[in-house]
Amino acid sequence: MRMLLPHPLLSLMLWALWLLLANSVSPGNLVLGLVLAWLIPLFTARFWADALPVRRPLVLLKFAAVVLYDIVVANIAVARLILGPQDGLRPSFIVMPLELRNDMAIALLASTISLTPGTVSAFLSADRKNLIIHSLHTEDPDEIVRQIRQRYEAPLKEVLE
Amino acid sequence: MQLIGEILVSLLIVIGAAFTFIGSFGLLRLRDFYTRLHAPTKATTLGVGSLLMASAAYFSLRGEGISLHEVLVTIFLFITAPVGAHLIAKAALHLRLQGVSRLPEDGLLEAPEESKEPAA
């Protein structure tokens, strides 16, 4: 089973991706999509580290909803900062000690940080224990780290580790 | 129904254009390299997102079936924008580029030493 279908979740995603790309669900596309969804993971299996254990899909869904909401808020907040007076801006670097250990989980967290309010993930230390974040406007660095912990890191840890 | 659809599409296009403009304007207005990174990763995601929603709504309302291409563009954008920003920031930090804010300590910015030892 593992040899034949190394990444069931990836296959499912590729299938959905193919159908979206084709923008149709005709029988031909369904079959062609299935074949591709089966073959591509088979040939790229060695590039993928261990399969991700997604334990609580519902928590992941809630996480996605929170992130989408935060993206909208982030856009409005950043738009306001850009248009507002530049003298009041206090940009700074924040070092955030990571609790996550899984590579994929760290990548997800870093991307989420970049998409949400006023922060861009800038550097991952060589030992993968600290993430350096650049914040556009910092009033309290600890508060930012606390928010990231609570809103993004905790659910990711729950789902992936 | 037609009218409501058109108003919705127009609204989305205007919102999208506004945010895309603000994002580009930020590149000009912000003061240093690191803060400029924020403008394209954020203001632009919502801008392009709105434009794509307008596109999906427009083509779906024309009655030629539901158009879902746009969902794909959104997904790819949300995957690539943060990765791009991260790499640009990483390169700048690697070169110790100075900005308005103080750089983090040197110890954290060391390159990994894995090239010396082959992986077991």
CSV table of N, CA and C in Angstrom, one decimal, chain B residues 11-107:
chain,number,residue,atom,x,y,z
B,11,LEU,N,-17.6,46.7,-7.2
B,11,LEU,CA,-17.1,46.9,-5.9
B,11,LEU,C,-15.8,46.2,-5.6
B,12,LEU,N,-15.8,44.9,-6.0
B,12,LEU,CA,-14.6,44.1,-5.7
B,12,LEU,C,-13.4,44.6,-6.5
B,13,ILE,N,-13.7,45.0,-7.8
B,13,ILE,CA,-12.6,45.5,-8.6
B,13,ILE,C,-12.0,46.8,-8.0
B,14,VAL,N,-12.9,47.7,-7.5
B,14,VAL,CA,-12.5,49.0,-6.9
B,14,VAL,C,-11.6,48.7,-5.7
B,15,ILE,N,-12.1,47.8,-4.8
B,15,ILE,CA,-11.4,47.5,-3.6
B,15,ILE,C,-10.0,46.9,-4.0
B,16,GLY,N,-10.1,45.9,-4.9
B,16,GLY,CA,-8.8,45.3,-5.3
B,16,GLY,C,-7.8,46.3,-5.8
B,17,ALA,N,-8.3,47.2,-6.7
B,17,ALA,CA,-7.4,48.2,-7.3
B,17,ALA,C,-6.8,49.1,-6.2
B,18,ALA,N,-7.7,49.5,-5.2
B,18,ALA,CA,-7.2,50.4,-4.2
B,18,ALA,C,-6.1,49.7,-3.4
B,19,PHE,N,-6.3,48.4,-3.0
B,19,PHE,CA,-5.3,47.8,-2.2
B,19,PHE,C,-4.0,47.5,-2.9
B,20,THR,N,-4.1,47.2,-4.2
B,20,THR,CA,-2.9,47.0,-5.0
B,20,THR,C,-2.2,48.3,-5.1
B,21,PHE,N,-2.9,49.4,-5.3
B,21,PHE,CA,-2.2,50.7,-5.4
B,21,PHE,C,-1.5,51.0,-4.1
B,22,ILE,N,-2.2,50.8,-3.0
B,22,ILE,CA,-1.6,51.1,-1.7
B,22,ILE,C,-0.3,50.3,-1.5
B,23,GLY,N,-0.4,49.0,-1.9
B,23,GLY,CA,0.8,48.2,-1.8
B,23,GLY,C,2.0,48.7,-2.6
B,24,SER,N,1.7,49.2,-3.8
B,24,SER,CA,2.8,49.7,-4.6
B,24,SER,C,3.3,51.0,-4.1
B,25,PHE,N,2.3,51.8,-3.6
B,25,PHE,CA,2.6,53.1,-3.0
B,25,PHE,C,3.5,53.0,-1.8
B,26,GLY,N,3.3,51.9,-1.0
B,26,GLY,CA,4.1,51.6,0.1
B,26,GLY,C,5.6,51.4,-0.2
B,27,LEU,N,5.8,50.8,-1.3
B,27,LEU,CA,7.2,50.6,-1.8
B,27,LEU,C,7.9,52.0,-1.8
B,28,LEU,N,7.2,53.0,-2.3
B,28,LEU,CA,7.8,54.3,-2.4
B,28,LEU,C,7.9,55.1,-1.1
B,29,ARG,N,6.9,54.8,-0.2
B,29,ARG,CA,6.7,55.7,0.9
B,29,ARG,C,7.5,55.2,2.2
B,30,LEU,N,7.6,53.9,2.3
B,30,LEU,CA,8.2,53.3,3.5
B,30,LEU,C,9.7,53.7,3.5
B,31,ARG,N,10.4,53.6,4.6
B,31,ARG,CA,11.7,54.2,4.7
B,31,ARG,C,12.9,53.3,4.4
B,32,ASP,N,12.8,52.1,4.8
B,32,ASP,CA,14.0,51.2,4.6
B,32,ASP,C,13.6,49.9,4.0
B,33,PHE,N,14.6,49.2,3.6
B,33,PHE,CA,14.5,47.9,2.9
B,33,PHE,C,13.5,47.0,3.6
B,34,TYR,N,13.7,46.8,4.9
B,34,TYR,CA,12.9,45.8,5.6
B,34,TYR,C,11.4,46.1,5.7
B,35,THR,N,11.1,47.4,5.9
B,35,THR,CA,9.7,47.8,6.0
B,35,THR,C,9.1,47.7,4.6
B,36,ARG,N,9.9,48.0,3.6
B,36,ARG,CA,9.3,47.9,2.2
B,36,ARG,C,8.8,46.5,1.9
B,37,LEU,N,9.4,45.5,2.5
B,37,LEU,CA,9.0,44.2,2.3
B,37,LEU,C,7.5,43.9,2.7
B,38,HIS,N,7.1,44.7,3.6
B,38,HIS,CA,5.7,44.5,4.1
B,38,HIS,C,4.6,44.8,3.1
B,39,ALA,N,4.9,45.9,2.3
B,39,ALA,CA,3.9,46.3,1.4
B,39,ALA,C,3.5,45.3,0.4
B,40,PRO,N,4.4,44.7,-0.3
B,40,PRO,CA,4.0,43.7,-1.3
B,40,PRO,C,3.4,42.4,-0.8
B,41,THR,N,3.9,42.0,0.4
B,41,THR,CA,3.4,40.7,0.9
B,41,THR,C,1.9,40.8,1.4
B,42,LYS,N,1.6,42.0,1.9
B,42,LYS,CA,0.2,42.1,2.5
B,42,LYS,C,-0.8,42.8,1.7
B,43,ALA,N,-0.6,44.1,1.6
B,43,ALA,CA,-1.6,45.0,0.9
B,43,ALA,C,-1.9,44.3,-0.5
B,44,THR,N,-0.9,43.7,-1.1
B,44,THR,CA,-1.2,43.1,-2.4
B,44,THR,C,-2.0,41.8,-2.3
B,45,THR,N,-1.8,41.0,-1.3
B,45,THR,CA,-2.6,39.7,-1.3
B,45,THR,C,-4.1,40.0,-1.3
B,46,LEU,N,-4.5,41.0,-0.5
B,46,LEU,CA,-6.0,41.3,-0.5
B,46,LEU,C,-6.4,42.0,-1.8
B,47,GLY,N,-5.5,42.8,-2.3
B,47,GLY,CA,-5.8,43.5,-3.6
B,47,GLY,C,-6.0,42.5,-4.7
B,48,VAL,N,-5.0,41.6,-4.9
B,48,VAL,CA,-5.2,40.6,-6.0
B,48,VAL,C,-6.3,39.6,-5.6
B,49,GLY,N,-6.5,39.3,-4.3
B,49,GLY,CA,-7.6,38.4,-3.9
B,49,GLY,C,-8.9,39.0,-4.4
B,50,SER,N,-9.1,40.3,-4.1
B,50,SER,CA,-10.4,40.9,-4.5
B,50,SER,C,-10.6,40.9,-6.0
B,51,LEU,N,-9.5,41.2,-6.8
B,51,LEU,CA,-9.6,41.2,-8.2
B,51,LEU,C,-10.0,39.8,-8.7
B,52,LEU,N,-9.4,38.7,-8.1
B,52,LEU,CA,-9.7,37.4,-8.5
B,52,LEU,C,-11.1,37.0,-8.2
B,53,MET,N,-11.6,37.5,-7.0
B,53,MET,CA,-13.0,37.2,-6.6
B,53,MET,C,-13.9,37.8,-7.6
B,54,ALA,N,-13.6,39.1,-8.1
B,54,ALA,CA,-14.4,39.8,-9.1
B,54,ALA,C,-14.4,39.0,-10.3
B,55,SER,N,-13.2,38.5,-10.7
B,55,SER,CA,-13.2,37.7,-12.0
B,55,SER,C,-14.0,36.4,-11.9
B,56,ALA,N,-13.9,35.7,-10.7
B,56,ALA,CA,-14.7,34.5,-10.5
B,56,ALA,C,-16.2,34.8,-10.6
B,57,ALA,N,-16.6,35.9,-9.9
B,57,ALA,CA,-18.0,36.3,-9.9
B,57,ALA,C,-18.5,36.6,-11.3
B,58,TYR,N,-17.7,37.4,-12.0
B,58,TYR,CA,-18.1,37.9,-13.3
B,58,TYR,C,-18.3,36.7,-14.3
B,59,PHE,N,-17.4,35.8,-14.3
B,59,PHE,CA,-17.5,34.7,-15.3
B,59,PHE,C,-18.5,33.7,-14.8
B,60,SER,N,-18.8,33.5,-13.5
B,60,SER,CA,-19.8,32.6,-13.0
B,60,SER,C,-21.2,33.2,-13.3
B,61,LEU,N,-21.3,34.5,-13.2
B,61,LEU,CA,-22.6,35.2,-13.4
B,61,LEU,C,-23.0,35.2,-14.9
B,62,ARG,N,-22.0,35.0,-15.8
B,62,ARG,CA,-22.3,35.1,-17.2
B,62,ARG,C,-23.0,33.8,-17.7
B,63,GLY,N,-23.1,32.8,-16.8
B,63,GLY,CA,-23.9,31.7,-17.1
B,63,GLY,C,-23.2,30.6,-17.9
B,64,GLU,N,-21.9,30.6,-17.8
B,64,GLU,CA,-21.2,29.6,-18.6
B,64,GLU,C,-20.6,28.6,-17.6
B,65,GLY,N,-21.3,28.3,-16.5
B,65,GLY,CA,-20.8,27.4,-15.5
B,65,GLY,C,-19.9,28.2,-14.5
B,66,ILE,N,-19.6,27.5,-13.4
B,66,ILE,CA,-18.9,28.2,-12.3
B,66,ILE,C,-17.4,28.3,-12.7
B,67,SER,N,-16.8,29.4,-12.5
B,67,SER,CA,-15.3,29.6,-12.8
B,67,SER,C,-14.5,29.4,-11.6
B,68,LEU,N,-13.6,28.4,-11.6
B,68,LEU,CA,-12.8,28.2,-10.3
B,68,LEU,C,-11.3,28.3,-10.5
B,69,HIS,N,-10.9,28.7,-11.8
B,69,HIS,CA,-9.5,29.0,-12.0
B,69,HIS,C,-8.9,29.9,-10.9
B,70,GLU,N,-9.7,30.9,-10.5
B,70,GLU,CA,-9.2,31.9,-9.7
B,70,GLU,C,-8.8,31.4,-8.3
B,71,VAL,N,-9.5,30.3,-7.9
B,71,VAL,CA,-9.2,29.7,-6.6
B,71,VAL,C,-7.7,29.3,-6.6
B,72,LEU,N,-7.3,28.7,-7.8
B,72,LEU,CA,-6.0,28.2,-7.9
B,72,LEU,C,-5.0,29.3,-7.8
B,73,VAL,N,-5.2,30.4,-8.6
B,73,VAL,CA,-4.3,31.6,-8.5
B,73,VAL,C,-4.1,32.0,-7.1
B,74,THR,N,-5.3,32.1,-6.4
B,74,THR,CA,-5.2,32.6,-5.0
B,74,THR,C,-4.3,31.6,-4.1
B,75,ILE,N,-4.5,30.3,-4.3
B,75,ILE,CA,-3.7,29.4,-3.5
B,75,ILE,C,-2.2,29.5,-3.8
B,76,PHE,N,-1.9,29.6,-5.1
B,76,PHE,CA,-0.5,29.7,-5.5
B,76,PHE,C,0.1,31.1,-5.0
B,77,LEU,N,-0.7,32.1,-5.0
B,77,LEU,CA,-0.2,33.4,-4.6
B,77,LEU,C,0.1,33.3,-3.1
B,78,PHE,N,-0.8,32.7,-2.3
B,78,PHE,CA,-0.6,32.6,-0.9
B,78,PHE,C,0.5,31.7,-0.5
B,79,ILE,N,0.9,30.8,-1.4
B,79,ILE,CA,2.1,30.0,-1.1
B,79,ILE,C,3.4,30.7,-1.5
B,80,THR,N,3.4,31.4,-2.6
B,80,THR,CA,4.6,32.0,-3.1
B,80,THR,C,5.0,33.3,-2.5
B,81,ALA,N,4.0,34.2,-2.1
B,81,ALA,CA,4.3,35.5,-1.6
B,81,ALA,C,5.1,35.4,-0.4
B,82,PRO,N,4.7,34.6,0.7
B,82,PRO,CA,5.6,34.6,1.9
B,82,PRO,C,6.9,34.0,1.7
B,83,VAL,N,7.0,33.0,0.8
B,83,VAL,CA,8.3,32.4,0.5
B,83,VAL,C,9.3,33.4,-0.1
B,84,GLY,N,8.7,34.1,-1.1
B,84,GLY,CA,9.6,35.2,-1.7
B,84,GLY,C,10.0,36.2,-0.8
B,85,ALA,N,9.1,36.7,0.1
B,85,ALA,CA,9.5,37.7,1.0
B,85,ALA,C,10.5,37.2,2.0
B,86,HIS,N,10.4,35.9,2.4
B,86,HIS,CA,11.3,35.3,3.4
B,86,HIS,C,12.7,35.3,2.8
B,87,LEU,N,12.8,34.8,1.5
B,87,LEU,CA,14.1,34.7,0.9
B,87,LEU,C,14.8,36.0,0.7
B,88,ILE,N,14.0,37.1,0.3
B,88,ILE,CA,14.6,38.4,0.2
B,88,ILE,C,15.1,38.9,1.5
B,89,ALA,N,14.3,38.7,2.6
B,89,ALA,CA,14.7,39.2,3.9
B,89,ALA,C,15.9,38.4,4.3
B,90,LYS,N,15.9,37.1,4.1
B,90,LYS,CA,17.1,36.3,4.5
B,90,LYS,C,18.4,36.8,3.8
B,91,ALA,N,18.2,37.0,2.5
B,91,ALA,CA,19.4,37.5,1.8
B,91,ALA,C,19.9,38.8,2.4
B,92,ALA,N,19.0,39.7,2.7
B,92,ALA,CA,19.4,41.0,3.2
B,92,ALA,C,20.1,40.9,4.6
B,93,LEU,N,19.5,40.0,5.4
B,93,LEU,CA,20.1,39.7,6.7
B,93,LEU,C,21.5,39.1,6.6
B,94,HIS,N,21.6,38.2,5.6
B,94,HIS,CA,22.9,37.5,5.4
B,94,HIS,C,23.9,38.6,5.1
B,95,LEU,N,23.6,39.6,4.4
B,95,LEU,CA,24.5,40.7,4.0
B,95,LEU,C,24.6,41.7,5.1
B,96,ARG,N,23.9,41.5,6.2
B,96,ARG,CA,23.8,42.5,7.3
B,96,ARG,C,23.4,43.9,6.8
B,97,LEU,N,22.5,44.0,5.9
B,97,LEU,CA,22.0,45.2,5.4
B,97,LEU,C,21.4,46.1,6.5
B,98,GLN,N,21.9,47.3,6.7
B,98,GLN,CA,21.4,48.1,7.8
B,98,GLN,C,20.0,48.8,7.4
B,99,GLY,N,19.2,48.9,8.4
B,99,GLY,CA,17.9,49.6,8.2
B,99,GLY,C,17.6,50.5,9.3
B,100,VAL,N,16.3,50.9,9.5
B,100,VAL,CA,15.9,51.8,10.6
B,100,VAL,C,16.0,51.0,11.9
B,101,SER,N,15.6,49.7,11.8
B,101,SER,CA,15.7,48.9,13.1
B,101,SER,C,17.0,48.2,13.3
B,102,ARG,N,17.3,48.0,14.6
B,102,ARG,CA,18.6,47.3,14.9
B,102,ARG,C,18.6,45.9,14.4
B,103,LEU,N,19.7,45.4,13.9
B,103,LEU,CA,19.7,44.0,13.4
B,103,LEU,C,19.8,43.1,14.6
B,104,PRO,N,19.3,41.8,14.5
B,104,PRO,CA,19.4,40.8,15.5
B,104,PRO,C,20.9,40.4,15.7
B,105,GLU,N,21.2,39.8,16.9
B,105,GLU,CA,22.6,39.5,17.2
B,105,GLU,C,23.2,38.6,16.1
B,106,ASP,N,24.5,38.7,15.9
B,106,ASP,CA,25.2,38.0,14.9
B,106,ASP,C,25.1,36.4,15.0
B,107,GLY,N,25.1,36.0,16.3
B,107,GLY,CA,25.1,34.6,16.6
B,107,GLY,C,23.9,33.9,15.9
